[in-house]
Coordinates of C-alpha atoms in Angstrom, one line a residue:
Chain Z
X1 CA -17.7 63.4 -166.8
X2 CA -14.8 61.3 -165.9
X3 CA -13.2 59.4 -162.2
X4 CA -10.6 62.9 -162.2
X5 CA -11.9 66.5 -164.0
X6 CA -8.0 68.2 -164.6
X7 CA -8.9 71.8 -165.8
X8 CA -7.5 74.4 -166.9
X9 CA -4.0 73.1 -164.1
X10 CA -0.9 76.0 -164.5
X11 CA 1.9 75.0 -163.1
X12 CA 5.3 77.5 -162.8
X13 CA 8.6 76.9 -160.5
X14 CA 10.4 81.0 -161.5
X15 CA 10.7 81.5 -165.2
X16 CA 9.4 77.6 -166.0
X17 CA 5.9 77.0 -166.8
X18 CA 5.8 73.3 -165.1
X19 CA 2.6 72.8 -166.5
X20 CA 0.1 75.5 -169.2
X21 CA -3.2 75.0 -168.8
X22 CA -3.6 71.2 -168.8
X23 CA -6.5 69.4 -168.9
X24 CA -7.4 66.0 -168.5
X25 CA -10.5 63.7 -167.7
X26 CA -10.0 60.2 -166.2
X27 CA -12.9 58.0 -166.7
X28 CA -13.8 55.7 -164.6
X29 CA -12.8 51.3 -164.7
X30 CA -10.2 52.5 -167.2
X31 CA -6.0 53.2 -167.6
X32 CA -5.5 56.8 -168.7
X33 CA -1.8 57.3 -169.4
X34 CA 0.2 60.0 -169.5
X35 CA 3.3 60.1 -171.7
X36 CA 6.2 62.3 -173.2
X37 CA 9.7 63.5 -172.8
X38 CA 11.6 64.0 -170.2
X39 CA 10.5 68.2 -168.5
X40 CA 7.1 67.5 -170.0
X41 CA 5.5 67.9 -167.1
X42 CA 4.4 64.6 -165.4
X43 CA 6.0 64.9 -162.8
X44 CA 4.6 67.8 -161.6
X45 CA 0.9 67.0 -162.2
X46 CA 1.2 64.0 -160.3
X47 CA 2.4 65.9 -157.4
X48 CA -0.4 67.7 -158.2
X49 CA -2.8 64.8 -158.0
X50 CA -2.0 63.5 -154.6
X51 CA -2.1 67.6 -153.2
X52 CA 2.1 67.8 -152.6
X53 CA 1.8 71.2 -155.1
X54 CA -0.7 73.7 -155.5
X55 CA -0.8 74.7 -158.7
X56 CA -1.0 78.2 -159.4
X57 CA -4.5 78.2 -161.4
X58 CA -6.7 75.6 -162.7
X59 CA -9.0 72.9 -160.5
X60 CA -8.6 69.0 -160.0
X61 CA -11.6 67.6 -159.1
X62 CA -12.1 63.5 -158.1
X63 CA -16.1 62.4 -157.8
X64 CA -16.8 65.8 -158.1
X65 CA -14.4 67.8 -155.2
X66 CA -11.8 69.3 -155.6
X67 CA -8.6 68.1 -153.8
X68 CA -6.6 71.9 -154.0
X69 CA -5.5 72.5 -151.5
X70 CA -6.1 68.8 -149.1
X71 CA -3.0 67.2 -147.4
X72 CA -1.4 64.3 -148.6
X73 CA -3.7 62.5 -146.2
X74 CA -7.0 63.6 -146.8
X75 CA -6.1 63.0 -150.8
X76 CA -5.5 59.0 -149.6
X77 CA -8.5 58.5 -147.5
X78 CA -10.3 59.9 -150.6
X79 CA -9.4 56.9 -152.2
X80 CA -6.5 58.0 -154.7
X81 CA -3.5 56.3 -154.0
X82 CA 0.1 56.1 -155.5
X83 CA 3.0 53.8 -155.7
X84 CA 6.0 55.6 -156.7
X85 CA 9.1 54.9 -159.2
X86 CA 11.3 53.8 -156.3
X87 CA 9.0 51.2 -154.3
X88 CA 7.8 53.5 -150.6
X89 CA 7.6 51.2 -148.3
X90 CA 7.9 50.5 -144.7
X91 CA 11.7 49.1 -144.8
X92 CA 12.5 48.8 -141.1
X93 CA 8.3 46.5 -140.8
X94 CA 7.5 43.1 -141.7
X95 CA 6.0 42.9 -144.7
X96 CA 2.7 41.9 -143.0
X97 CA 3.4 45.0 -141.0
X98 CA 3.4 46.3 -144.3
X99 CA 0.3 45.9 -145.5
X100 CA -1.7 45.8 -141.5
X101 CA -1.0 49.6 -141.7
X102 CA -3.0 50.3 -145.2
X103 CA -6.0 48.2 -143.7
X104 CA -5.9 50.2 -139.6
X105 CA -6.1 53.7 -142.5
X106 CA -8.7 52.5 -144.4
X107 CA -10.5 51.2 -141.6
X108 CA -10.0 54.0 -138.8
X109 CA -9.6 56.7 -141.5
X110 CA -6.4 59.3 -140.3
X111 CA -5.4 59.3 -137.4
X112 CA -7.3 56.9 -134.1
X113 CA -6.3 56.9 -130.6
X114 CA -5.8 52.7 -130.6
X115 CA -6.5 51.1 -126.8
X116 CA -4.1 48.7 -126.2
X117 CA -5.1 46.0 -127.9
X118 CA -2.5 43.8 -129.7
X119 CA -2.2 44.4 -133.1
X120 CA -2.6 40.2 -133.2
X121 CA -5.7 40.9 -131.4
X122 CA -6.8 42.7 -134.7
X123 CA -8.4 39.2 -136.5
X124 CA -10.5 40.7 -139.5
X125 CA -7.6 42.7 -140.8
X126 CA -4.6 40.6 -140.0
X127 CA -6.9 38.2 -142.3
X128 CA -7.6 41.0 -144.8
X129 CA -4.5 41.3 -145.0
X130 CA -2.8 37.9 -145.8
X131 CA -5.5 37.6 -149.1
X132 CA -4.6 40.7 -150.3
X133 CA -0.2 39.1 -150.1
X134 CA -2.4 35.8 -150.9
X135 CA -3.2 37.2 -153.8
X136 CA 0.6 39.3 -155.2
X137 CA 1.9 35.8 -154.4
X138 CA 4.1 37.0 -150.7
X139 CA 1.9 35.0 -148.3
X140 CA 5.0 33.0 -147.5
X141 CA 7.1 36.2 -147.2
X142 CA 5.1 37.6 -144.7
X143 CA 7.3 37.4 -142.0
X144 CA 10.5 38.5 -143.7
X145 CA 11.2 42.0 -143.3
X146 CA 10.3 44.5 -146.6
X147 CA 14.1 45.4 -147.1
X148 CA 15.0 41.9 -147.5
X149 CA 13.4 41.6 -150.3
X150 CA 14.4 42.1 -154.6
X151 CA 13.3 45.8 -156.1
X152 CA 10.0 43.4 -157.3
X153 CA 8.9 42.4 -154.8
X154 CA 9.6 45.4 -153.4
X155 CA 6.9 46.6 -156.2
X156 CA 4.4 43.8 -155.8
X157 CA 4.8 44.3 -151.9
X158 CA 3.6 48.5 -152.7
X159 CA 1.2 47.1 -155.1
X160 CA -0.7 45.1 -152.8
X161 CA -0.1 48.3 -149.9
X162 CA -2.3 50.6 -152.2
X163 CA -4.7 47.7 -153.0
X164 CA -5.8 46.5 -150.2
X165 CA -7.8 49.4 -149.6
X166 CA -9.4 49.5 -152.6
X167 CA -8.9 52.5 -153.8
X168 CA -11.1 54.6 -156.5
X169 CA -8.2 55.5 -158.7
X170 CA -4.2 54.2 -158.5
X171 CA -1.7 56.1 -159.8
X172 CA 1.1 54.7 -160.8
X173 CA 4.7 56.8 -161.5
X174 CA 7.1 55.7 -163.8
X175 CA 6.4 51.5 -162.3
X176 CA 8.3 50.2 -164.9
X177 CA 11.8 52.6 -164.5
X178 CA 14.8 51.2 -163.9
X179 CA 13.6 47.6 -163.8
X180 CA 15.2 44.5 -165.6
X181 CA 13.2 43.2 -168.7
X182 CA 12.0 40.0 -166.7
X183 CA 10.5 42.8 -163.9
X184 CA 8.7 44.8 -166.3
X185 CA 7.3 41.3 -168.1
X186 CA 5.9 41.0 -164.0
X187 CA 4.9 43.9 -163.9
X188 CA 2.8 44.6 -166.5
X189 CA 0.9 41.4 -165.8
X190 CA 0.5 41.7 -162.6
X191 CA -1.4 45.3 -163.7
X192 CA -2.7 43.5 -166.1
X193 CA -4.5 40.9 -163.5
X194 CA -5.4 43.5 -161.1
X195 CA -7.5 45.7 -164.4
X196 CA -9.4 42.6 -164.9
X197 CA -9.7 41.3 -161.2
X198 CA -10.4 44.7 -159.3
X199 CA -11.6 47.1 -162.3
X200 CA -9.5 49.8 -160.5
X201 CA -9.2 53.3 -162.6
X202 CA -5.5 54.1 -163.0
X203 CA -3.6 56.8 -163.7
X204 CA -0.4 56.1 -165.0
X205 CA 3.6 57.6 -165.9
X206 CA 5.6 55.8 -168.0
X207 CA 8.3 55.8 -170.5
X208 CA 7.8 52.6 -171.8
X209 CA 6.0 52.3 -174.2
X210 CA 5.6 48.4 -174.6
X211 CA 4.3 49.3 -171.3
X212 CA 2.7 52.1 -171.6
X213 CA 1.2 50.9 -174.8
X214 CA -0.2 46.4 -173.3
X215 CA -1.8 48.6 -170.2
X216 CA -3.4 52.0 -171.6
X217 CA -7.2 52.6 -173.2
X218 CA -6.7 56.3 -173.2
X219 CA -2.9 57.9 -173.8
X220 CA -2.6 61.6 -173.1
X221 CA 0.8 63.4 -174.4
X222 CA 2.2 65.7 -172.7
X223 CA 4.9 68.5 -174.3
X224 CA 6.7 71.5 -172.2
X225 CA 3.6 71.4 -169.8
X226 CA 1.4 71.3 -172.1
X227 CA -1.1 68.1 -173.0
X228 CA 0.0 67.3 -176.6
X229 CA -2.7 65.2 -177.9
X230 CA -5.4 62.7 -175.9
X231 CA -6.6 59.8 -177.5
X232 CA -6.2 55.7 -177.8
X233 CA -3.4 54.1 -178.3
X234 CA -4.0 53.0 -182.1
X235 CA -4.3 56.2 -182.6
X236 CA -1.8 57.5 -180.2
X237 CA 1.2 55.3 -181.7
X238 CA 0.6 57.7 -185.7
X239 CA -0.3 60.3 -184.5
X240 CA 2.4 62.4 -186.8
X241 CA 2.7 65.3 -183.5
X242 CA 3.6 62.4 -181.4
X243 CA 6.3 60.9 -184.3
X244 CA 7.5 64.2 -183.5
X245 CA 7.7 65.0 -179.8
X246 CA 8.6 61.8 -179.2
X247 CA 8.2 58.4 -181.1
X248 CA 10.3 59.3 -183.4
X249 CA 13.0 59.8 -181.1
X250 CA 12.4 56.4 -180.0
X251 CA 11.6 54.2 -182.6
X252 CA 14.4 55.3 -184.5
Chain Q
X1 CA -1.4 35.7 -120.8
X2 CA -2.1 39.5 -119.7
X3 CA -2.3 39.5 -123.3
X4 CA 1.0 39.4 -123.7
X5 CA 2.5 36.6 -126.3
X6 CA 4.5 34.1 -124.5
X7 CA 7.9 35.5 -125.1
X8 CA 6.7 39.2 -124.1
X9 CA 5.3 37.6 -121.0
X10 CA 8.4 35.9 -119.9
X11 CA 10.3 39.6 -120.4
X12 CA 7.4 40.6 -118.0
X13 CA 8.1 38.2 -115.4
X14 CA 11.9 38.5 -115.8
X15 CA 11.4 42.5 -115.0
X16 CA 9.2 42.1 -112.5
X17 CA 11.4 39.2 -110.6
X18 CA 14.1 41.4 -110.4
X19 CA 12.3 44.9 -109.9
X20 CA 11.3 42.3 -106.6
X21 CA 14.4 40.5 -105.2
X22 CA 16.6 43.6 -106.3
X23 CA 17.5 44.1 -102.2
X24 CA 18.7 40.3 -102.8
X25 CA 20.5 40.3 -106.1
X26 CA 22.5 44.2 -106.1
X27 CA 23.6 42.8 -102.7
X28 CA 25.8 40.2 -103.9
X29 CA 28.6 40.4 -101.3
X30 CA 28.7 39.9 -97.2
X31 CA 28.4 44.0 -95.9
X32 CA 31.6 44.1 -94.3
X33 CA 33.9 42.8 -96.8
X34 CA 35.6 45.0 -99.4
X35 CA 34.3 43.9 -102.1
X36 CA 31.3 44.4 -100.2
X37 CA 31.8 48.0 -99.4
X38 CA 32.8 49.4 -103.1
X39 CA 30.2 47.2 -104.9
X40 CA 27.0 46.2 -103.4
X41 CA 24.2 48.3 -104.9
X42 CA 21.8 46.8 -103.5
X43 CA 20.4 50.0 -101.0
X44 CA 17.2 51.5 -100.6
X45 CA 19.1 55.6 -102.2
X46 CA 20.7 53.5 -105.1
X47 CA 17.7 50.8 -105.9
X48 CA 14.8 54.0 -105.7
X49 CA 17.2 55.5 -108.9
X50 CA 17.5 52.6 -110.6
X51 CA 13.7 51.8 -111.2
X52 CA 12.8 55.5 -111.2
X53 CA 15.7 56.3 -113.7
X54 CA 13.6 53.3 -115.3
X55 CA 10.9 54.6 -115.3
X56 CA 11.9 57.7 -117.1
X57 CA 14.0 55.5 -119.9
X58 CA 11.3 53.0 -121.2
X59 CA 8.5 56.3 -121.6
X60 CA 11.6 58.1 -123.6
X61 CA 12.2 55.1 -125.6
X62 CA 8.1 54.9 -126.5
X63 CA 9.1 58.4 -128.4
X64 CA 12.9 57.8 -129.4
X65 CA 12.7 54.2 -130.1
X66 CA 9.3 53.4 -131.2
X67 CA 9.3 57.0 -133.8
X68 CA 13.1 58.1 -134.3
X69 CA 12.5 61.4 -132.8
X70 CA 15.3 63.0 -130.8
X71 CA 14.1 64.5 -127.5
X72 CA 16.3 66.5 -125.6
X73 CA 14.9 67.9 -123.8
X74 CA 13.4 64.8 -121.7
X75 CA 14.2 66.2 -118.0
X76 CA 11.9 69.3 -118.5
X77 CA 9.0 67.1 -117.6
X78 CA 10.8 65.1 -114.6
X79 CA 11.6 68.1 -113.4
X80 CA 8.1 69.8 -113.7
X81 CA 7.3 66.8 -112.0
X82 CA 8.9 66.6 -108.9
X83 CA 7.6 70.7 -108.6
X84 CA 4.3 69.7 -108.4
X85 CA 4.4 66.2 -106.4
X86 CA 6.4 68.2 -104.2
X87 CA 3.4 71.4 -104.3
X88 CA 0.9 68.5 -103.8
X89 CA 3.0 68.0 -100.2
X90 CA 2.9 72.0 -99.6
X91 CA -1.0 72.5 -100.4
X92 CA -2.6 68.6 -99.4
X93 CA -0.6 66.4 -97.0
X94 CA 2.5 63.8 -97.2
X95 CA 0.5 61.7 -99.1
X96 CA 2.1 60.3 -102.2
X97 CA -0.8 59.2 -103.5
X98 CA -2.6 62.8 -104.8
X99 CA 1.7 64.2 -105.5
X100 CA 2.0 61.2 -108.4
X101 CA -1.4 62.1 -109.5
X102 CA -0.8 65.3 -110.3
X103 CA 2.6 65.1 -111.3
X104 CA 1.8 62.7 -114.3
X105 CA -1.3 65.2 -115.2
X106 CA 1.1 68.5 -115.2
X107 CA 3.8 66.8 -117.3
X108 CA 0.9 65.8 -119.3
X109 CA 0.3 69.2 -119.8
X110 CA 3.6 70.7 -120.7
X111 CA 4.5 68.1 -123.6
X112 CA 1.2 68.9 -124.9
X113 CA 2.0 72.7 -125.6
X114 CA 5.7 70.8 -126.0
X115 CA 4.6 68.8 -128.4
X116 CA 2.3 71.2 -130.3
X117 CA 5.4 73.4 -131.0
X118 CA 8.4 71.1 -131.6
X119 CA 6.8 68.0 -133.5
X120 CA 5.8 70.8 -136.4
X121 CA 10.0 70.1 -137.4
X122 CA 11.5 66.4 -137.1
X123 CA 15.1 65.5 -137.1
X124 CA 17.4 67.7 -135.4
X125 CA 14.9 70.6 -135.6
X126 CA 13.0 69.2 -133.2
X127 CA 15.6 68.0 -131.4
X128 CA 17.3 71.7 -130.7
X129 CA 13.1 72.6 -130.3
X130 CA 12.4 69.9 -127.5
X131 CA 16.4 71.6 -126.0
X132 CA 15.5 74.7 -125.9
X133 CA 12.0 74.3 -124.1
X134 CA 13.2 72.5 -121.6
X135 CA 16.1 74.6 -121.5
X136 CA 13.3 77.4 -120.9
X137 CA 11.9 75.6 -118.8
X138 CA 15.7 75.4 -116.4
X139 CA 16.0 79.3 -116.5
X140 CA 12.0 79.5 -115.4
X141 CA 12.4 77.2 -112.4
X142 CA 15.9 78.5 -111.7
X143 CA 15.1 82.2 -111.5
X144 CA 12.1 83.6 -113.0
X145 CA 9.4 82.0 -111.5
X146 CA 10.9 81.8 -108.3
X147 CA 7.7 81.8 -106.1
X148 CA 6.5 79.2 -107.7
X149 CA 9.9 76.6 -107.9
X150 CA 12.1 78.9 -104.7
X151 CA 14.7 79.6 -107.2
X152 CA 18.3 77.6 -106.0
X153 CA 17.2 77.1 -102.7
X154 CA 15.1 74.6 -104.1
X155 CA 10.9 73.4 -103.0
X156 CA 11.1 71.9 -100.2
X157 CA 8.1 71.2 -97.6
X158 CA 7.7 74.1 -94.5
X159 CA 6.0 73.9 -91.2
X160 CA 4.3 76.8 -92.4
X161 CA 2.2 75.3 -95.5
X162 CA -1.0 74.6 -95.8
X163 CA -1.4 70.8 -95.6
X164 CA -4.5 71.5 -95.6
X165 CA -5.3 67.0 -95.7
X166 CA -3.1 66.6 -92.9
X167 CA -4.8 65.2 -89.9
X168 CA -2.7 65.1 -85.9
X169 CA -1.1 61.6 -86.3
X170 CA -0.3 61.5 -89.8
X171 CA 3.5 61.2 -90.8
X172 CA 5.7 64.1 -90.7
X173 CA 7.3 62.2 -94.3
X174 CA 5.2 61.1 -97.8
X175 CA 3.3 58.2 -96.8
X176 CA 1.1 56.0 -99.1
X177 CA -2.3 55.7 -96.8
X178 CA 0.6 55.3 -93.3
X179 CA 3.3 53.4 -95.1
X180 CA 6.3 55.5 -94.5
X181 CA 8.3 55.7 -97.4
X182 CA 11.1 55.4 -95.5
X183 CA 10.0 52.6 -93.4
X184 CA 11.9 50.0 -94.2
X185 CA 12.8 46.7 -93.1
X186 CA 16.2 44.4 -91.9
X187 CA 17.2 41.0 -92.5
X188 CA 20.8 39.7 -91.6
X189 CA 21.7 36.6 -92.6
X190 CA 25.3 35.4 -92.0
X191 CA 27.3 38.1 -92.5
X192 CA 25.1 39.9 -95.6
X193 CA 21.7 42.3 -94.3
X194 CA 19.3 43.1 -97.4
X195 CA 17.5 46.0 -96.9
X196 CA 13.6 45.9 -97.6
X197 CA 11.8 49.7 -98.1
X198 CA 8.3 51.1 -98.8
X199 CA 9.6 53.9 -101.4
X200 CA 11.7 51.3 -103.6
X201 CA 8.9 49.1 -103.4
X202 CA 6.5 51.5 -105.0
X203 CA 8.8 53.0 -107.0
X204 CA 8.9 49.4 -107.8
X205 CA 5.4 48.3 -108.5
X206 CA 5.7 51.5 -111.0
X207 CA 8.2 50.4 -113.1
X208 CA 6.7 47.3 -113.5
X209 CA 2.9 48.6 -114.1
X210 CA 5.8 50.9 -116.3
X211 CA 6.8 47.9 -118.2
X212 CA 3.4 45.9 -118.6
X213 CA 2.1 49.5 -119.3
X214 CA 5.2 49.7 -122.8
X215 CA 5.2 46.2 -123.5
X216 CA 1.4 46.6 -124.2
X217 CA 2.3 49.9 -126.5
X218 CA 4.7 48.7 -128.4
X219 CA 2.6 45.7 -130.1
X220 CA -1.2 47.7 -130.6
X221 CA -2.0 49.3 -133.8
X222 CA 0.2 52.3 -132.1
X223 CA 3.1 51.2 -131.7
X224 CA 3.0 49.6 -135.2
X225 CA 2.1 53.0 -136.9
X226 CA 4.7 54.7 -135.0
X227 CA 7.0 52.2 -136.0
X228 CA 6.0 52.6 -139.0
X229 CA 6.1 57.0 -138.4
X230 CA 10.3 56.0 -137.8
X231 CA 9.9 53.9 -141.4
X232 CA 8.5 55.7 -143.4
X233 CA 6.7 58.7 -143.0
X234 CA 6.2 59.4 -146.6
X235 CA 4.2 56.1 -147.1
X236 CA 2.5 57.0 -143.7
X237 CA 0.7 59.6 -145.9
X238 CA 0.3 58.2 -148.4
X239 CA -1.9 55.6 -147.2
X240 CA -4.1 58.2 -145.6
X241 CA -2.7 58.8 -141.9
X242 CA -2.3 61.2 -140.0
X243 CA 1.2 61.1 -138.8
X244 CA 1.0 64.3 -136.7
X245 CA -1.7 63.2 -133.9
X246 CA -0.1 59.8 -133.6
X247 CA 3.6 61.3 -133.3
X248 CA 2.3 64.1 -130.2
X249 CA 1.0 61.2 -128.6
X250 CA 3.4 58.9 -128.6
X251 CA 5.3 62.7 -127.2
X252 CA 2.4 63.0 -124.5
X253 CA 2.6 59.6 -123.3
X254 CA 6.8 60.0 -123.1
X255 CA 5.9 63.1 -121.4
X256 CA 3.9 61.2 -118.5
X257 CA 5.7 58.5 -117.8
X258 CA 9.1 61.4 -117.4
X259 CA 6.3 63.6 -114.9
X260 CA 5.6 59.2 -113.3
X261 CA 9.2 59.2 -112.6
X262 CA 9.3 62.9 -111.2
X263 CA 6.8 62.5 -109.1
X264 CA 8.6 59.1 -107.6
X265 CA 11.6 61.5 -107.2
X266 CA 9.8 63.4 -105.1
X267 CA 7.8 61.0 -102.9
X268 CA 11.3 59.5 -102.0
X269 CA 12.9 63.1 -100.9
X270 CA 10.1 65.3 -100.6
X271 CA 12.3 68.4 -102.3
X272 CA 13.5 69.3 -106.1
X273 CA 14.8 71.3 -107.6
X274 CA 15.9 73.1 -111.0
X275 CA 19.3 71.3 -111.5
X276 CA 17.1 68.3 -112.5
X277 CA 15.6 70.1 -115.6
X278 CA 19.0 71.0 -116.9
X279 CA 20.4 69.7 -120.5
X280 CA 22.9 67.3 -119.4
X281 CA 20.6 65.5 -117.1
X282 CA 18.4 64.9 -120.9
X283 CA 21.5 64.3 -122.5
X284 CA 21.5 61.4 -119.7
X285 CA 18.4 59.8 -121.0
X286 CA 19.6 59.8 -124.3
X287 CA 22.9 57.8 -123.2
X288 CA 20.6 55.6 -120.8
X289 CA 18.3 54.5 -123.6
X290 CA 21.7 54.4 -126.3
X291 CA 23.4 51.9 -124.1
X292 CA 20.8 49.7 -122.6
X293 CA 19.6 48.7 -126.8
X294 CA 17.0 51.8 -128.2
X295 CA 14.2 50.0 -129.7
X296 CA 14.1 47.6 -127.5
X297 CA 11.6 46.6 -124.6
X298 CA 13.9 46.0 -122.0
X299 CA 17.4 48.3 -123.2
X300 CA 16.6 51.1 -121.3
X301 CA 15.5 49.7 -118.3
X302 CA 19.6 48.4 -118.0
X303 CA 20.7 50.9 -119.8
X304 CA 19.6 53.4 -116.7
X305 CA 20.4 50.8 -113.8
X306 CA 24.2 50.4 -115.6
X307 CA 24.3 54.3 -116.0
X308 CA 23.6 54.9 -112.2
X309 CA 25.1 52.1 -110.2
X310 CA 28.3 54.0 -112.7
X311 CA 27.4 57.2 -110.6
X312 CA 27.4 55.7 -107.6
X313 CA 29.4 52.8 -107.6
X314 CA 32.6 53.8 -109.6
X315 CA 31.7 57.6 -108.5
X316 CA 32.7 56.3 -104.8
X317 CA 35.4 54.3 -105.4
X318 CA 38.9 56.2 -103.9
X319 CA 42.1 55.9 -104.3
X320 CA 42.4 54.0 -100.6
X321 CA 40.5 51.8 -102.6
X322 CA 42.9 50.9 -104.7
X323 CA 45.5 50.7 -102.6
X324 CA 43.7 48.0 -101.0
X325 CA 43.0 46.2 -103.5
X326 CA 46.3 46.4 -104.9
X327 CA 47.9 45.2 -101.2
X328 CA 49.5 41.8 -102.1
X329 CA 51.7 43.8 -104.6
X330 CA 55.1 45.1 -105.0
X331 CA 54.6 49.2 -103.9
X332 CA 55.9 50.3 -107.1
X333 CA 53.8 48.4 -109.0
X334 CA 51.5 49.3 -107.4
X335 CA 51.1 52.8 -107.0
X336 CA 51.7 52.3 -111.1
X337 CA 48.3 51.0 -110.7
X338 CA 46.6 53.4 -108.4
X339 CA 48.5 56.5 -110.6
X340 CA 46.7 54.4 -114.7
X341 CA 43.7 53.8 -112.6
X342 CA 43.0 57.1 -111.0
X343 CA 41.8 59.7 -113.6
X344 CA 38.5 56.4 -114.1
X345 CA 37.6 56.7 -111.1
X346 CA 35.7 59.0 -108.0
X347 CA 35.1 62.2 -109.9
X348 CA 36.5 60.7 -113.2
X349 CA 33.5 58.1 -113.9
X350 CA 32.1 60.2 -116.6
X351 CA 35.3 58.8 -118.0
X352 CA 34.7 55.4 -117.2
X353 CA 31.3 56.5 -119.0
X354 CA 32.5 57.2 -121.2
X355 CA 34.9 55.0 -122.4
X356 CA 32.2 52.7 -121.2
X357 CA 29.7 54.4 -124.1
X358 CA 31.9 54.2 -126.7
X359 CA 32.6 51.0 -126.8
X360 CA 29.2 49.9 -127.2
X361 CA 28.7 52.6 -129.5
X362 CA 31.3 51.3 -131.8
X363 CA 30.8 47.7 -131.1
X364 CA 27.5 47.1 -130.2
X365 CA 25.2 49.8 -131.8
X366 CA 22.3 48.1 -130.1
X367 CA 23.4 48.5 -126.3
X368 CA 23.9 45.3 -124.2
X369 CA 20.8 44.4 -125.4
X370 CA 22.8 43.2 -128.7
X371 CA 25.5 42.7 -126.3
X372 CA 23.1 39.7 -124.6
X373 CA 21.4 38.7 -127.8
X374 CA 25.6 38.7 -129.7
X375 CA 26.2 35.8 -125.9
X376 CA 22.8 33.5 -126.1
X377 CA 23.8 33.2 -129.5
X378 CA 27.4 31.3 -128.7
X379 CA 25.7 29.7 -126.7
X380 CA 22.6 27.8 -128.1
X381 CA 25.7 27.3 -131.1
X382 CA 27.9 25.5 -128.8
X383 CA 25.3 23.6 -126.8
X384 CA 23.5 22.4 -130.3
X385 CA 26.7 22.9 -132.8
X386 CA 24.2 21.3 -135.9
X387 CA 20.6 23.3 -134.2
X388 CA 19.5 25.1 -138.5
X389 CA 19.0 28.3 -137.8
X390 CA 20.2 28.5 -134.3
X391 CA 18.5 30.4 -132.2
X392 CA 17.6 34.0 -133.8
X393 CA 15.5 35.6 -131.1
X394 CA 14.1 39.2 -132.6
X395 CA 14.8 41.8 -131.3
X396 CA 13.8 42.4 -128.1

């Protein structure tokens, strides 16, 4: 029994079968990659997982509880964090405030009527946020506005915002899309580091095969909305069906 | 100090001093001089408006400044607060305490309902919903609910009203446990005369308290959440936060500020009418915020002050006064200048306001506060040209 169990999920947009009978099981403490050519339904699947889309049929269980019909903030409170293709951060706020907000969300839940005590007086949360920033090596930038960061720093900041909540499952939507080679390498290192230090379960959607093969424990290949195969990276690399559907074109 | 960091505390002290010595500060010219006749603003009726609309703008800024949700119907809460206060005068007595308390409570209740519905949408749709509610409130007050609001005549206190808490010796004007709102002390110093009015000081104390509370809200976790909502709602929900109740809380607090302002208006002058809720009144609140500096602590107060100053001072200037000013010129030049300036004064003060508004939006998108910062920066650069990074004060 995995921490995330997707069973028989179907989603149709008009005449298009975006997801057809998708089954997926993510085991605790593994990195599970979902790959597939454009239009394979990867993003649709992710949106189902975070409550943005409701599937036509099927079930999605997280840690024994159904996530279907729950709002994104409720699913986040269950312990699922998401990293976006383009980093979603609070651009107008400082780096420190960016990390403080998830700390409040973790401690106080989805809503709490706060008094008029100052944010600066929340010593515990401030320390927690500073430690997190230290871990991603951004402590020296804590007073800067998030919008002034480089792309790579924004990605690390978003990662810090997710990690500070100690999620049970981290969903990553093409975390290296559009990144320069060096930034991609850095992101792989960061993810590996998180993996070894924190042992967080991750589900990652990715185009870049280099990223997938250096991180994943298991890989699910989607094609035209259906799961094609699920196996270990080594087996996937040499799987004839996968080569045909996806890798063949990439590794001429 | 007082739970504020040193910079906020300084700002707070400045506002306290300004509010308390306003009757002196706003009368810089001798009373009988031509300049004094035209530009002195230190008379009670106008100063009351400065602080009451300051409170209104501070409250509006908690919603618009922090969350970016533009309410275009905020005057409705002002009007509701006024009606609630006048009803207290009619039913209980002229004591302002129950009137002001009820005006805040009733405006808050209306804000819960209107906010709950309007916040189902964001952006322009939210603005339109609030506008629709405010216009409905206006129409209800103007005609449908005449028994409650006295329609177009406006609500006021009559001799036949119950006033059940009124005893024989009580003042027959609004008062705070016997201290009448229109009571005043006059101080004559040479050519100057300063008026210290009880009502003004009551309103000023509320302004100071409102301003203090607004600083605390800005710096609190709630303020942080509201700024985060303005910045990125998607990330808010993926972090596990429900934005709706935070928004509603901001909307209700903001509505209660407006209710307080409405209650104070009634406490200064115990009558009210539907025109207080008309959409132009709501628009004026938006203009105040933008003129002063949206999202800054002090900006909305400055914006409110400037608009009320223009409304009362520029609109008083007439051709006769202009001819007096230009009397030293040859006649043809005098007439030319008067003709040129004529459209911008008296009833044309809106034209002056419009031009000023355009200039601020184009050249100082951060409002008067940004203007002030630019001037400060220029000063500090001139003073010590080799300062490493000047006085880079973050927007306040």
